[in-house]
Amino acid sequence: VHLKSNFGDPQRNQRLRQRALDILVTDARNVLRTSPSREYEILIMGDMNVDPDNEQFAQDASLSPLSEYIDLWRGRPIDERTTCPSRMGDPELLFPPACFDRIFVSTNLTVSPWVSSQAYVLQEGTWTNDVHVLPGDNDHVSDHYPVFVDITIGDSPQE
């Protein structure tokens, strides 16, 4: 997913993000309801533009529709989970490091036979010294670092 950014009216942004997740969760519930004898493993990830562990978003309810899922970043130190570093070059775009790229899993992806690793971030691949650099320039891929999680069946993935 890629939810509404933080540019513009904060309350409107929160409503738009929350509405998008309401739709996504409703769709997932509908799939589960149509096949009650079948078990689905669900992973939801993407740029949520919210970091609930960041003071700025402490009262932001955008992620509330995902309350039945496990946020694999929740509670981890910021240096382990920074996915959106501050961009330099434009005072309007300066913000503290944040973890906007969230990974949520259904509870059945945390119990046998499934093993979901902790979330990881590869803190490279972005050009954070100049907000005006375009993708493809100076090895710039995105303004966010890539994130991943290993999901295996059976034993835990190697750390």
Short mmCIF file of C-alpha atoms in Angstrom, two decimals:
data_model
loop_
_atom_site.label_atom_id
_atom_site.label_comp_id
_atom_site.label_asym_id
_atom_site.label_seq_id
_atom_site.Cartn_x
_atom_site.Cartn_y
_atom_site.Cartn_z
CA VAL A 1 0.00 0.00 0.00
CA HIS A 2 0.95 3.64 -0.33
CA LEU A 3 -1.19 5.78 1.92
CA LYS A 4 -1.77 9.54 1.89
CA SER A 5 1.30 11.66 2.66
CA ASN A 6 1.59 14.16 5.48
CA PHE A 7 1.38 17.17 3.18
CA GLY A 8 -1.75 19.22 3.68
CA ASP A 9 -4.33 19.12 6.45
CA PRO A 10 -3.29 16.54 9.09
CA GLN A 11 -6.86 15.54 10.02
CA ARG A 12 -7.83 15.04 6.39
CA ASN A 13 -4.64 13.02 5.79
CA GLN A 14 -5.43 10.79 8.76
CA ARG A 15 -9.03 10.25 7.59
CA LEU A 16 -7.86 9.32 4.08
CA ARG A 17 -5.25 6.87 5.40
CA GLN A 18 -7.70 5.30 7.83
CA ARG A 19 -10.40 5.00 5.15
CA ALA A 20 -7.99 3.26 2.75
CA LEU A 21 -7.07 0.74 5.46
CA ASP A 22 -10.74 0.26 6.37
CA ILE A 23 -11.40 -0.75 2.75
CA LEU A 24 -8.37 -3.07 2.67
CA VAL A 25 -9.30 -4.81 5.94
CA THR A 26 -12.95 -5.13 4.86
CA ASP A 27 -11.82 -6.78 1.62
CA ALA A 28 -9.58 -9.19 3.56
CA ARG A 29 -12.44 -10.08 5.92
CA ASN A 30 -14.74 -10.69 2.95
CA VAL A 31 -12.24 -13.11 1.43
CA LEU A 32 -11.94 -14.94 4.76
CA ARG A 33 -15.74 -15.07 5.11
CA THR A 34 -16.26 -16.58 1.65
CA SER A 35 -13.99 -19.53 2.45
CA PRO A 36 -14.42 -20.28 6.17
CA SER A 37 -12.82 -23.71 5.86
CA ARG A 38 -9.66 -22.26 4.36
CA GLU A 39 -6.87 -20.53 6.25
CA TYR A 40 -5.22 -17.49 4.73
CA GLU A 41 -1.96 -15.94 5.81
CA ILE A 42 -2.04 -12.16 5.37
CA LEU A 43 0.82 -9.72 5.05
CA ILE A 44 0.14 -6.01 4.59
CA MET A 45 3.06 -3.74 3.94
CA GLY A 46 3.92 -0.44 2.38
CA ASP A 47 4.40 3.26 2.91
CA MET A 48 1.83 4.08 5.57
CA ASN A 49 3.21 7.62 6.11
CA VAL A 50 2.69 7.07 9.85
CA ASP A 51 5.09 6.01 12.58
CA PRO A 52 3.06 5.29 15.73
CA ASP A 53 6.26 5.20 17.81
CA ASN A 54 7.06 8.77 16.73
CA GLU A 55 5.76 11.50 19.05
CA GLN A 56 4.34 13.43 16.08
CA PHE A 57 1.95 10.53 15.34
CA ALA A 58 1.12 9.51 18.91
CA GLN A 59 -2.54 10.55 18.48
CA ASP A 60 -2.82 9.52 14.81
CA ALA A 61 -5.43 6.76 14.43
CA SER A 62 -4.62 6.03 10.77
CA LEU A 63 -3.42 2.50 11.50
CA SER A 64 -6.32 1.54 13.80
CA PRO A 65 -8.02 -0.66 11.16
CA LEU A 66 -4.96 -2.92 11.35
CA SER A 67 -5.33 -3.55 15.09
CA GLU A 68 -5.95 -7.28 14.56
CA TYR A 69 -2.59 -7.61 12.78
CA ILE A 70 0.90 -7.62 14.26
CA ASP A 71 3.11 -4.64 13.42
CA LEU A 72 6.58 -6.13 13.06
CA TRP A 73 8.26 -2.76 13.76
CA ARG A 74 6.31 -1.75 16.86
CA GLY A 75 8.53 -0.84 19.80
CA ARG A 76 11.87 -1.32 18.02
CA PRO A 77 14.53 1.41 18.44
CA ILE A 78 14.42 4.10 15.75
CA ASP A 79 17.95 3.37 14.54
CA GLU A 80 16.84 -0.21 13.68
CA ARG A 81 13.68 0.86 11.88
CA THR A 82 14.35 4.18 10.15
CA THR A 83 12.88 3.75 6.69
CA CYS A 84 12.41 7.40 5.78
CA PRO A 85 15.47 9.49 6.56
CA SER A 86 15.25 13.27 6.67
CA ARG A 87 15.77 14.83 3.24
CA MET A 88 18.10 17.82 3.12
CA GLY A 89 17.72 20.84 0.88
CA ASP A 90 14.20 22.02 1.57
CA PRO A 91 13.19 23.31 5.04
CA GLU A 92 9.60 22.17 4.38
CA LEU A 93 10.79 18.56 4.07
CA LEU A 94 12.94 18.36 7.19
CA PHE A 95 11.57 15.92 9.74
CA PRO A 96 13.04 13.47 12.23
CA PRO A 97 13.91 9.97 10.99
CA ALA A 98 10.76 7.87 10.79
CA CYS A 99 9.53 4.36 10.08
CA PHE A 100 6.75 5.01 7.59
CA ASP A 101 7.19 1.69 5.79
CA ARG A 102 5.27 -0.74 7.98
CA ILE A 103 4.92 -4.51 7.82
CA PHE A 104 1.83 -6.12 9.37
CA VAL A 105 1.12 -9.85 9.51
CA SER A 106 -1.86 -11.90 10.55
CA THR A 107 -1.36 -13.76 13.82
CA ASN A 108 -1.14 -17.10 12.01
CA LEU A 109 2.12 -15.92 10.44
CA THR A 110 3.71 -15.90 13.88
CA VAL A 111 2.87 -19.46 14.95
CA SER A 112 3.80 -22.90 13.68
CA PRO A 113 4.08 -23.91 10.93
CA TRP A 114 4.81 -20.35 9.82
CA VAL A 115 7.69 -18.31 11.16
CA SER A 116 7.83 -14.62 10.42
CA SER A 117 11.18 -12.98 11.11
CA GLN A 118 11.49 -9.52 12.52
CA ALA A 119 11.23 -6.75 9.96
CA TYR A 120 14.46 -5.49 8.41
CA VAL A 121 15.46 -2.29 6.66
CA LEU A 122 18.37 -1.89 4.26
CA GLN A 123 19.48 1.62 5.16
CA GLU A 124 21.03 2.53 1.84
CA GLY A 125 19.89 3.18 -1.70
CA THR A 126 18.50 6.66 -1.18
CA TRP A 127 20.04 10.05 -1.78
CA THR A 128 19.26 12.07 1.34
CA ASN A 129 21.66 14.98 0.83
CA ASP A 130 19.56 16.75 -1.78
CA VAL A 131 15.76 16.70 -1.91
CA HIS A 132 15.83 17.65 -5.60
CA VAL A 133 17.65 14.48 -6.79
CA LEU A 134 15.41 12.44 -9.09
CA PRO A 135 15.16 8.63 -9.15
CA GLY A 136 18.02 7.21 -11.19
CA ASP A 137 20.42 10.03 -10.34
CA ASN A 138 23.33 9.33 -7.97
CA ASP A 139 22.08 5.78 -7.30
CA HIS A 140 18.83 7.24 -5.97
CA VAL A 141 16.00 4.74 -6.00
CA SER A 142 13.47 6.19 -3.56
CA ASP A 143 13.19 8.62 -0.67
CA HIS A 144 12.58 5.55 1.54
CA TYR A 145 14.89 2.67 2.38
CA PRO A 146 13.77 -0.82 1.27
CA VAL A 147 12.24 -3.09 3.92
CA PHE A 148 11.74 -6.83 4.04
CA VAL A 149 10.68 -9.74 6.20
CA ASP A 150 11.49 -13.43 5.85
CA ILE A 151 8.56 -15.79 6.14
CA THR A 152 9.41 -19.46 6.30
CA ILE A 153 7.59 -22.66 7.06
CA GLY A 154 9.12 -24.73 9.83
CA ASP A 155 12.21 -23.58 11.68
CA SER A 156 13.12 -19.92 12.26
CA PRO A 157 15.03 -18.13 9.54
CA GLN A 158 18.72 -17.64 10.24
CA GLU A 159 19.51 -14.32 11.92
#
